[in-house]
Coordinates of C-alpha atoms in Angstrom, one line a residue:
M252 CA -82.8 11.0 35.7
T253 CA -84.6 10.2 32.3
E254 CA -83.6 7.9 29.5
N255 CA -84.4 8.5 25.8
V256 CA -83.4 6.5 22.7
N257 CA -81.7 8.5 19.9
S258 CA -81.8 7.8 16.2
S259 CA -78.8 5.5 16.2
G260 CA -80.4 3.1 18.6
D261 CA -78.3 4.1 21.6
S262 CA -79.8 5.6 24.7
A263 CA -79.3 9.1 26.0
I264 CA -79.6 9.7 29.8
K265 CA -80.0 13.2 31.2
S266 CA -79.0 13.6 34.8
E267 CA -80.1 16.3 37.2
D268 CA -77.3 18.6 36.0
K269 CA -78.6 18.2 32.4
E270 CA -75.4 16.4 31.3
E271 CA -76.3 14.0 28.5
V272 CA -74.8 10.5 28.7
T273 CA -74.8 8.1 25.8
V274 CA -75.8 4.6 26.9
I275 CA -74.7 1.6 24.7
Q276 CA -75.8 -1.9 25.2
E277 CA -73.7 -4.9 24.3
G278 CA -74.8 -8.3 25.3
Q279 CA -76.5 -8.0 28.6
A280 CA -74.5 -5.0 29.8
K281 CA -75.1 -1.3 29.5
V282 CA -72.4 1.3 29.5
G283 CA -72.7 5.1 29.6
F284 CA -70.2 7.5 28.1
H285 CA -69.8 11.2 28.7
G286 CA -66.0 11.5 28.9
P287 CA -62.8 10.4 27.1
V288 CA -63.2 6.7 27.9
F289 CA -61.9 4.1 25.4
Y290 CA -64.6 2.1 23.6
N291 CA -64.4 0.2 20.3
P292 CA -67.6 -1.4 19.0
V293 CA -65.7 -3.4 16.3
Q294 CA -64.2 -5.5 19.1
E295 CA -67.6 -7.1 20.0
F296 CA -66.4 -10.3 18.4
N297 CA -63.3 -10.2 20.8
R298 CA -65.6 -9.7 23.8
D299 CA -68.1 -12.4 22.6
L300 CA -65.2 -14.8 22.2
T301 CA -63.9 -14.0 25.7
V302 CA -67.4 -14.5 27.2
T303 CA -67.7 -17.9 25.4
V304 CA -64.2 -19.0 26.6
L305 CA -64.9 -17.9 30.2
R306 CA -68.2 -19.7 30.3
Q307 CA -66.4 -22.9 29.3
F308 CA -63.5 -22.2 31.7
S309 CA -65.9 -21.6 34.6
A310 CA -67.8 -24.8 33.9
D311 CA -64.5 -26.8 33.7
H312 CA -63.2 -25.1 36.9
Q313 CA -66.3 -25.9 38.8
K314 CA -66.2 -29.5 37.7
W315 CA -62.5 -29.8 38.5
A316 CA -63.0 -28.2 41.9
E317 CA -65.7 -30.6 42.8
E318 CA -63.5 -33.5 41.8
Q319 CA -60.7 -32.2 43.9
K320 CA -62.9 -31.9 47.0
Q321 CA -63.9 -35.6 46.6
L322 CA -60.3 -36.7 46.2
K323 CA -58.8 -34.6 49.0
T324 CA -59.2 -35.2 52.6
E325 CA -60.3 -32.5 55.1
E326 CA -56.9 -32.7 56.7
E327 CA -55.2 -31.3 53.6
P328 CA -53.2 -28.1 54.5
P329 CA -55.1 -24.9 53.6
K330 CA -52.0 -23.6 51.8
K331 CA -52.3 -26.4 49.2
K332 CA -55.9 -25.4 48.6
N333 CA -55.0 -21.8 48.2
K334 CA -52.3 -22.7 45.7
L335 CA -54.8 -24.5 43.6
A336 CA -57.3 -21.6 44.1
I337 CA -60.0 -23.9 45.4
N338 CA -62.5 -21.6 47.0
E339 CA -65.1 -22.9 49.4
D340 CA -67.9 -21.6 47.2
G341 CA -66.2 -22.8 44.0
K342 CA -66.6 -19.4 42.3
I343 CA -63.9 -17.8 40.2
R344 CA -62.2 -14.4 40.6
I345 CA -61.5 -12.3 37.5
L346 CA -59.2 -9.3 36.9
D347 CA -60.0 -6.9 34.0
A348 CA -56.6 -5.2 34.3
L349 CA -57.2 -2.4 31.7
S350 CA -60.9 -1.9 32.0
A351 CA -61.6 1.5 30.5
S352 CA -65.4 1.7 30.5
G353 CA -65.7 -1.5 32.4
L354 CA -67.7 -3.2 29.6
R355 CA -65.8 -6.4 29.7
A356 CA -66.1 -6.7 33.5
L357 CA -69.8 -5.9 33.3
R358 CA -70.4 -8.5 30.6
F359 CA -68.5 -11.1 32.6
S360 CA -70.6 -10.4 35.7
K361 CA -73.9 -10.8 33.8
E362 CA -73.1 -13.4 31.2
V363 CA -70.6 -15.8 32.8
P364 CA -71.9 -18.1 35.5
N365 CA -70.1 -19.0 38.8
V366 CA -68.3 -15.7 39.1
G367 CA -67.7 -14.5 42.6
F368 CA -65.6 -11.4 42.2
I369 CA -64.4 -9.1 39.4
M370 CA -61.9 -6.3 39.7
A371 CA -62.2 -3.7 37.0
N372 CA -58.9 -1.8 37.1
D373 CA -57.8 1.3 35.3
F374 CA -55.2 4.0 35.8
S375 CA -57.5 6.8 34.7
D376 CA -59.7 8.9 37.0
N377 CA -62.3 9.3 34.3
A378 CA -62.4 5.6 33.5
V379 CA -62.8 4.6 37.2
A380 CA -65.6 7.1 37.7
S381 CA -67.2 5.7 34.5
I382 CA -66.8 2.1 35.8
Q383 CA -68.5 3.0 39.1
E384 CA -71.4 4.6 37.3
N385 CA -71.8 1.6 35.0
V386 CA -71.6 -0.8 37.8
K387 CA -74.6 0.9 39.5
L388 CA -76.4 1.1 36.1
N389 CA -76.1 -2.6 35.7
G390 CA -76.8 -3.4 39.4
V391 CA -73.8 -5.6 39.9
E392 CA -72.2 -3.8 42.9
D393 CA -72.0 -7.2 44.7
I394 CA -69.7 -8.7 42.1
V395 CA -67.7 -5.9 40.3
E396 CA -65.3 -3.6 42.1
A397 CA -64.0 -0.5 40.4
H398 CA -60.3 -0.2 41.2
F399 CA -57.9 2.7 40.5
G400 CA -54.3 1.6 40.0
D401 CA -51.4 0.9 37.6
A402 CA -52.1 -2.4 35.9
V403 CA -48.6 -3.8 36.6
M404 CA -48.7 -2.7 40.3
T405 CA -52.2 -4.1 40.7
M406 CA -51.2 -7.5 39.4
M407 CA -48.0 -7.5 41.4
E408 CA -50.0 -6.8 44.6
H409 CA -52.0 -10.0 43.8
R410 CA -49.2 -12.4 43.1
G411 CA -49.6 -14.0 46.6
I412 CA -51.0 -17.5 46.4
D413 CA -54.1 -16.5 48.3
K414 CA -54.7 -13.3 46.3
R415 CA -54.4 -14.6 42.7
F416 CA -57.1 -14.5 40.1
H417 CA -58.6 -17.5 38.2
A418 CA -58.8 -15.4 35.1
V419 CA -56.8 -12.3 34.0
D420 CA -57.8 -10.2 30.9
L421 CA -55.3 -8.0 29.2
D422 CA -56.7 -5.9 26.4
P423 CA -54.3 -2.9 26.0
Y424 CA -53.9 -0.3 23.3
G425 CA -51.0 -1.7 21.3
T426 CA -48.6 -4.2 22.8
A427 CA -49.2 -6.3 26.0
S428 CA -45.5 -7.1 26.4
T429 CA -45.0 -4.7 29.4
F430 CA -47.8 -6.5 31.3
L431 CA -46.8 -10.1 30.8
D432 CA -44.3 -10.5 33.6
S433 CA -46.7 -9.4 36.3
A434 CA -49.7 -11.1 34.7
V435 CA -48.2 -14.6 34.8
Q436 CA -47.5 -14.1 38.5
C437 CA -51.1 -13.1 39.5
V438 CA -52.9 -16.0 37.8
A439 CA -53.8 -18.9 40.0
D440 CA -52.5 -22.4 39.1
R441 CA -54.6 -23.8 36.2
G442 CA -56.0 -20.3 35.8
I443 CA -56.5 -18.6 32.4
L444 CA -54.6 -15.6 31.0
M445 CA -56.3 -13.8 28.1
V446 CA -54.1 -11.4 26.1
T447 CA -54.8 -9.1 23.1
C448 CA -52.1 -7.2 21.1
T449 CA -53.0 -4.7 18.3
D450 CA -49.4 -3.8 17.3
M451 CA -49.7 -6.0 14.2
A452 CA -47.1 -4.0 12.2
V453 CA -44.6 -5.0 14.8
L454 CA -45.7 -8.7 15.1
C455 CA -45.9 -9.1 11.3
G456 CA -42.4 -8.0 10.5
N457 CA -42.5 -4.4 9.4
T458 CA -40.1 -3.3 12.2
P459 CA -38.0 -6.2 13.4
E460 CA -36.0 -4.0 15.7
A461 CA -39.2 -3.0 17.5
C462 CA -40.3 -6.7 17.6
Y463 CA -37.0 -7.6 19.3
N464 CA -37.4 -4.8 21.9
K465 CA -41.0 -5.8 22.8
Y466 CA -41.1 -9.5 22.3
D467 CA -37.4 -10.6 22.3
A468 CA -37.9 -12.0 18.8
V469 CA -37.4 -11.0 15.1
T470 CA -39.4 -11.7 12.1
T471 CA -39.9 -10.5 8.5
R472 CA -42.8 -9.8 6.2
M473 CA -44.4 -13.1 5.2
K474 CA -47.7 -14.4 4.0
C475 CA -48.1 -16.4 7.2
C476 CA -47.1 -13.3 9.3
H477 CA -50.3 -13.4 11.4
E478 CA -49.6 -16.9 12.7
V479 CA -46.0 -15.9 13.2
G480 CA -47.3 -13.0 15.4
L481 CA -49.4 -15.4 17.4
R482 CA -46.5 -17.7 18.0
I483 CA -44.2 -14.8 19.0
L484 CA -46.7 -13.7 21.6
L485 CA -47.2 -17.2 22.9
R486 CA -43.5 -17.6 23.3
A487 CA -43.2 -14.3 25.1
I488 CA -45.9 -15.4 27.6
D489 CA -44.3 -18.8 28.1
S490 CA -40.9 -17.2 28.6
A491 CA -42.3 -14.8 31.2
A492 CA -43.9 -17.8 33.0
N493 CA -40.8 -19.9 32.9
R494 CA -39.0 -17.5 35.1
Y495 CA -41.3 -18.5 38.0
T496 CA -41.3 -22.2 37.2
R497 CA -44.6 -21.9 35.4
Y498 CA -45.6 -22.8 31.8
I499 CA -48.5 -22.3 29.5
E500 CA -51.0 -24.5 27.8
P501 CA -52.5 -22.6 24.8
L502 CA -56.3 -23.1 24.6
V503 CA -57.3 -20.8 21.7
S504 CA -55.1 -18.5 19.6
I505 CA -56.9 -16.2 17.2
S506 CA -55.7 -13.6 14.6
V507 CA -58.6 -11.6 13.2
D508 CA -59.3 -8.1 12.1
F509 CA -56.5 -5.9 13.4
Y510 CA -55.3 -7.9 16.5
V511 CA -54.2 -11.2 17.9
R512 CA -55.9 -12.7 20.9
V513 CA -54.7 -15.7 22.9
F514 CA -56.2 -17.7 25.7
V515 CA -53.7 -19.8 27.7
R516 CA -53.9 -21.8 30.9
V517 CA -51.1 -21.2 33.3
H518 CA -49.6 -24.2 35.2
T519 CA -46.9 -24.5 37.9
G520 CA -44.2 -27.1 37.8
A521 CA -40.4 -27.0 37.5
F522 CA -40.2 -30.2 35.6
Q523 CA -42.7 -29.2 32.9
A524 CA -41.4 -25.6 32.7
K525 CA -38.0 -27.0 31.7
Q526 CA -39.7 -28.6 28.7
S527 CA -40.5 -25.2 27.3
G528 CA -37.2 -25.2 25.5
T529 CA -38.4 -28.1 23.3
K530 CA -41.5 -26.1 22.3
V531 CA -39.7 -23.0 21.0
G532 CA -37.3 -22.4 18.1
T533 CA -36.4 -20.5 15.0
V534 CA -37.6 -20.9 11.4
L535 CA -35.5 -20.8 8.3
V536 CA -37.3 -18.8 5.6
C537 CA -36.3 -18.5 1.9
S538 CA -36.3 -15.0 0.5
G539 CA -37.1 -16.3 -3.0
C540 CA -39.6 -19.2 -2.9
H541 CA -40.7 -18.7 0.7
S542 CA -39.9 -22.3 1.8
M543 CA -39.8 -22.7 5.5
E544 CA -38.2 -25.1 8.1
P545 CA -38.6 -24.9 11.9
L546 CA -35.6 -25.5 14.1
V547 CA -36.2 -26.4 17.7
L548 CA -33.9 -24.9 20.4
L549 CA -33.6 -27.9 22.8
K550 CA -33.9 -31.7 22.5
R551 CA -35.2 -33.8 25.3
G552 CA -33.5 -37.1 26.1
E553 CA -35.3 -40.5 25.5
G554 CA -35.9 -43.5 27.8
N555 CA -34.3 -43.0 31.2
Q556 CA -32.7 -39.8 30.0
Q557 CA -35.9 -37.7 29.8
S558 CA -34.7 -35.4 32.5
K559 CA -31.7 -34.4 30.5
Y560 CA -31.7 -31.8 27.6
S561 CA -29.2 -31.1 24.9
I562 CA -28.8 -28.8 21.9
P563 CA -29.9 -30.6 18.8
T564 CA -27.7 -31.2 15.8
V565 CA -28.4 -28.7 13.0
R566 CA -29.8 -30.6 10.0
H567 CA -31.3 -28.3 7.5
S568 CA -33.6 -29.8 4.8
I569 CA -33.8 -26.7 2.8
S570 CA -30.3 -25.3 3.2
G571 CA -27.7 -26.1 0.5
P572 CA -24.2 -24.9 -0.4
G573 CA -23.5 -21.3 0.7
N574 CA -26.5 -21.4 3.1
R575 CA -28.9 -21.0 0.1
C576 CA -32.2 -22.6 -0.5
I577 CA -32.0 -26.0 -2.2
H578 CA -35.2 -25.3 -4.2
C579 CA -34.4 -21.9 -5.7
L580 CA -30.7 -21.1 -4.7
L581 CA -31.7 -17.8 -3.1
P582 CA -30.6 -16.7 0.4
L583 CA -32.2 -17.9 3.6
H584 CA -33.3 -15.8 6.6
Q585 CA -33.9 -16.8 10.2
I586 CA -36.8 -15.6 12.3
G587 CA -37.8 -16.3 15.9
P588 CA -37.7 -17.6 18.4
I589 CA -41.4 -18.5 18.2
Y590 CA -43.7 -21.0 19.9
L591 CA -43.5 -24.3 17.9
A592 CA -45.9 -26.4 19.9
P593 CA -49.7 -26.5 19.1
I594 CA -51.4 -23.1 19.6
H595 CA -54.9 -24.6 20.1
S596 CA -56.3 -27.2 22.5
K597 CA -58.6 -29.2 20.2
P598 CA -60.7 -30.7 23.1
F599 CA -61.3 -27.2 24.5
V600 CA -62.2 -25.8 21.1
T601 CA -64.6 -28.7 20.6
S602 CA -66.2 -27.9 23.9
L603 CA -66.7 -24.3 22.8
L604 CA -68.3 -25.4 19.6
E605 CA -70.7 -27.8 21.4
R606 CA -71.6 -24.9 23.8
L607 CA -72.3 -22.6 20.9
K608 CA -74.5 -25.2 19.0
S609 CA -76.5 -26.0 22.2
T610 CA -77.2 -22.3 22.9
P611 CA -80.9 -21.4 22.3
E612 CA -81.3 -18.8 19.5
A613 CA -82.8 -16.2 21.9
E614 CA -79.6 -16.4 24.1
R615 CA -77.0 -16.3 21.3
L616 CA -74.3 -13.6 21.4
G617 CA -74.2 -10.9 18.8
T618 CA -71.5 -12.5 16.7
H619 CA -72.6 -16.0 17.2
G620 CA -72.4 -16.9 13.5
R621 CA -68.8 -15.6 13.2
L622 CA -67.8 -17.4 16.4
Q623 CA -69.0 -20.7 15.1
G624 CA -67.3 -20.2 11.8
V625 CA -63.9 -19.1 13.1
L626 CA -63.8 -21.8 15.8
T627 CA -64.8 -24.5 13.3
M628 CA -61.8 -23.5 11.2
V629 CA -59.6 -23.4 14.2
N630 CA -60.7 -26.9 15.1
E631 CA -59.8 -28.2 11.6
E632 CA -56.3 -26.6 11.6
L633 CA -53.4 -28.9 11.7
D634 CA -50.8 -28.4 14.4
D635 CA -48.0 -28.0 11.9
V636 CA -46.1 -24.8 12.2
L637 CA -47.1 -21.9 9.8
Y638 CA -48.6 -22.2 6.4
Y639 CA -48.2 -21.3 2.7
E640 CA -50.4 -19.4 0.3
H641 CA -51.2 -21.5 -2.8
N642 CA -51.5 -18.4 -5.0
Q643 CA -48.1 -17.1 -3.9
M644 CA -46.5 -20.4 -4.7
A645 CA -48.1 -20.3 -8.2
N646 CA -46.8 -16.7 -8.6
V647 CA -43.3 -17.9 -7.9
V648 CA -43.3 -20.2 -10.9
K649 CA -45.6 -17.9 -13.0
V650 CA -48.4 -20.4 -13.6
S651 CA -52.1 -19.9 -13.4
V652 CA -53.4 -20.2 -9.9
P653 CA -54.9 -23.7 -9.5
K654 CA -58.1 -24.2 -7.5
S655 CA -57.4 -24.6 -3.8
Q656 CA -59.3 -27.9 -3.7
S657 CA -57.0 -29.2 -6.5
V658 CA -53.9 -28.4 -4.5
R659 CA -55.4 -29.9 -1.3
S660 CA -56.5 -33.0 -3.2
A661 CA -53.0 -33.5 -4.6
I662 CA -51.6 -33.4 -1.1
L663 CA -54.2 -35.7 0.4
N664 CA -53.8 -38.2 -2.5
A665 CA -50.1 -38.3 -1.8
G666 CA -50.8 -39.6 1.7
F667 CA -50.3 -36.3 3.7
K668 CA -52.5 -34.1 5.7
V669 CA -53.7 -30.6 4.8
S670 CA -55.9 -27.9 6.2
G671 CA -56.6 -24.2 5.9
S672 CA -56.0 -21.6 8.5
H673 CA -58.3 -19.1 10.2
C674 CA -55.6 -16.5 9.6
N675 CA -55.8 -16.5 5.8
P676 CA -58.4 -17.7 3.3
R677 CA -55.7 -18.8 0.9
A678 CA -53.6 -20.8 3.4
I679 CA -52.3 -24.3 2.8
K680 CA -51.2 -25.8 6.1
T681 CA -49.7 -29.3 5.7
N682 CA -47.2 -31.9 6.9
A683 CA -46.1 -32.6 3.3
P684 CA -42.4 -32.1 2.5
M685 CA -41.5 -29.0 0.5
H686 CA -40.3 -31.0 -2.5
L687 CA -43.8 -32.5 -2.9
L688 CA -45.4 -29.0 -2.8
W689 CA -43.1 -27.8 -5.6
D690 CA -43.8 -31.0 -7.6
I691 CA -47.4 -30.0 -7.5
Y692 CA -46.7 -26.7 -9.1
R693 CA -44.2 -28.2 -11.5
Q694 CA -47.0 -30.5 -12.6
V695 CA -49.3 -27.5 -13.1
A696 CA -46.6 -25.8 -15.2
K697 CA -46.2 -29.0 -17.3
D698 CA -49.9 -29.4 -17.8
T699 CA -50.3 -25.7 -18.9
S700 CA -47.1 -25.8 -21.1
V701 CA -45.3 -23.1 -19.2
D702 CA -41.9 -22.3 -20.9
R703 CA -39.6 -21.2 -18.1
E704 CA -37.0 -19.8 -20.6
K705 CA -39.6 -17.3 -22.0
R706 CA -41.6 -16.6 -18.8
L707 CA -39.0 -16.4 -16.1
A708 CA -35.7 -14.6 -15.5
K709 CA -32.8 -17.0 -15.1
E710 CA -31.9 -15.6 -11.7
S711 CA -35.5 -15.9 -10.4
A712 CA -36.6 -18.5 -7.9
G713 CA -39.2 -19.9 -10.2
Y714 CA -36.7 -20.6 -13.0
H715 CA -34.6 -22.8 -10.7
I716 CA -37.7 -24.6 -9.3
L717 CA -39.1 -25.4 -12.7
G718 CA -35.7 -26.7 -13.8
Q719 CA -35.8 -29.6 -11.3
P720 CA -37.5 -32.9 -12.3
I721 CA -40.9 -34.1 -10.9
T722 CA -40.1 -37.0 -8.5
N723 CA -43.6 -37.5 -7.0
T724 CA -46.8 -38.8 -8.6
V725 CA -49.2 -35.8 -8.6
N726 CA -52.9 -36.7 -8.6
F727 CA -55.4 -33.9 -8.8
T728 CA -58.5 -36.1 -8.5
L729 CA -60.9 -34.5 -6.0
H730 CA -60.4 -35.9 -2.5
P731 CA -63.4 -36.0 -0.1
G732 CA -61.3 -34.2 2.6
A733 CA -60.3 -31.3 0.3
I734 CA -63.4 -29.3 1.2
E735 CA -63.4 -27.7 4.6
Q736 CA -66.2 -28.4 7.0
A737 CA -66.8 -24.7 7.7
K738 CA -67.3 -24.2 3.9
K739 CA -69.6 -27.2 3.6
E740 CA -71.8 -25.8 6.4
N741 CA -71.6 -22.3 4.8
L742 CA -70.4 -20.8 8.0
V743 CA -68.9 -17.3 8.3
R744 CA -65.2 -17.9 8.0
F745 CA -63.6 -14.6 7.0
Q746 CA -65.3 -11.3 7.5
C747 CA -64.2 -8.1 5.9
N748 CA -64.7 -5.3 8.5
K749 CA -63.1 -2.5 6.5
G750 CA -66.0 -0.1 7.0
K751 CA -66.5 3.2 8.7
N752 CA -65.3 2.3 12.2
W753 CA -63.0 -0.6 11.4
G754 CA -59.6 -0.7 13.0
P755 CA -58.1 0.2 16.4
R756 CA -59.7 3.3 17.8
Q757 CA -57.6 6.3 19.1
K758 CA -56.4 5.9 22.6
A759 CA -58.6 7.8 25.1
K760 CA -57.1 11.2 25.7
G761 CA -56.3 12.0 29.3
S762 CA -56.6 8.4 30.4
V763 CA -53.0 7.8 31.4
N764 CA -50.3 10.4 31.2
S765 CA -46.6 9.5 31.3
T766 CA -46.0 11.4 34.5
K767 CA -48.7 9.5 36.4
A768 CA -47.6 6.2 34.9
G769 CA -44.1 6.8 36.3
F770 CA -42.3 6.8 32.9
Q771 CA -41.4 10.5 32.6
L772 CA -38.0 11.6 33.6
T773 CA -37.8 14.9 35.5
E774 CA -35.5 17.4 34.0
H775 CA -33.1 19.1 36.4
K776 CA -31.5 22.4 35.4
E777 CA -27.8 22.6 36.2

C-alpha cells in the first residue's frame, strides 16, 4: 500500500486492488474515504470545540474521582461506585453514537487524555467498515471500537448503571430529538451529553408545527431566534431527563454557522429534577415592536415551603387592554416553552479559556483563534433571557441607527447591565426594563428631530412609541464597560463561512435506509 499527496493537500492511498482512498487529516487523526461516508470539513470548529470541552471534562472528572476515593471508605457498596461511574483506573468511556467516518472518535482517542474506551457506532455497513479501516490507520485499536447498530438501540442497551458512558456525542443530520430519550438514560451520573442540531429552519420559527412535533415547543421568526433555538433544545433535553428523575446543567451552548451545539452535564436526583419546572416557561413577544417578557411555568415555595410548588400568578408587564402591547398597542404572541435558566456555566467557560490560553502554539487546534473569540463572548454574556437588535429597534421608530457603544453606554449609565451575544453581532442583552430601552430611542428621535407625523404611519408601532413621553434620564456618555473584551483584544468573534463548501452537507447515500431503521411500513395487498 502506497501513499501520495495530491494537489489539494490531501493524501491518496492505493491499496493492492488499486482502489484509491482519499486520506484527510484533521487535528491528530487521519481518515480515509472511498465510499458514501458523511464528512463535513466546515464543522472543524464544532469538533475542535468538542475536543476542548472533553479535555476539560476529563480533567475535572479525574480530579473529582480522586476526591471521591479519598472521601469514601473501601466498604462502600460497589453499586454506589458504579452509579457514579467511578472506574478503578479513573478513565472515561465515550460514545460517538452517529460516528459516520469515525473522525470524532479518532480525534477523541488521540487528543483527549484519560480516555479508556470509545465506541464509534453507526447504522451503515459502509460507515462501520470505514471506521474499522481508520482505527487501524491511526493505530488506536486498543481504545476505539467500531460498532454496528441503531443509535437508539445502542444507547438503550447501555442504560444500565454499570454500562453507561461518561460522555455521549450526538451529531445527527438534522434534528437530534429522536435520540434524546435514550441518550439521557445512557449517560453516567455527572456525565456530559453533547448534542448538535442542524434543523435551524425549524428551531428558528419557519415551521412552528414541525417545531412542536420535534421539540414540543412553538416559536416564531425573531431576531433572537438562534438563542430561542438553543433554549428550545435545552428544554427538550431537560424534559427527557426529568422522566427518569434526572436533570441537566448546561455547560456551554453555542449557535454558530448553520447549527446549534449544546454541552450539558446530566445529574440524578428527584428533588432537583422537580425544580426543572421553575427553569422553563413561555415568552410573550410583541408582533410590532418586538418587546419580550418571559413567564415561568412553576414557582417554588420560600422558607420552610421550598419542597412545595405552585403555578405563579400571571402578571404581564408588557400586556395591556385587549392583550395588546403597552408600548405599541399591537398584538402579542406566545412562544415556548423554552429553557429560562442560564445556558452557560461561567466557571466552566473560564476554565476552557484558561486552557486555550495556556496551550503552546505548536499544540493549538486548527480553529484556536475562533474558539478563543467565541468563548470570550460567551463568558461575557449576561444570563438574561434572549436579546434585542439595536438596529431593529431603531428601525421600529424610523431613526438613524445609533452606535452600539452609545446604546450600551446609555444602559450602563442608567445603572443596568448589558452585554452582547455570540449569536448575533448586533445583539443587546440586558436586564434593563423595556420602557428604558424605548426611552433611549425616543431620545435619539428627539435629538435628530424626527417628526413621527411625517415619517410614521399612525397605525405603526413606532408611531405609538414616539407618542409616549421620556421618563428616564438618558446619558450617552461613553461608559468604560460599553466595549466588549473580545473586541478590545481583537479576537475572532463572528466568522462568515458562506464560501464554496459552507452549510450542512448532503446526507450520505446508502448510509441508513428506512427499512433497515425500522421505520418503513410493509404494504399488504388485500
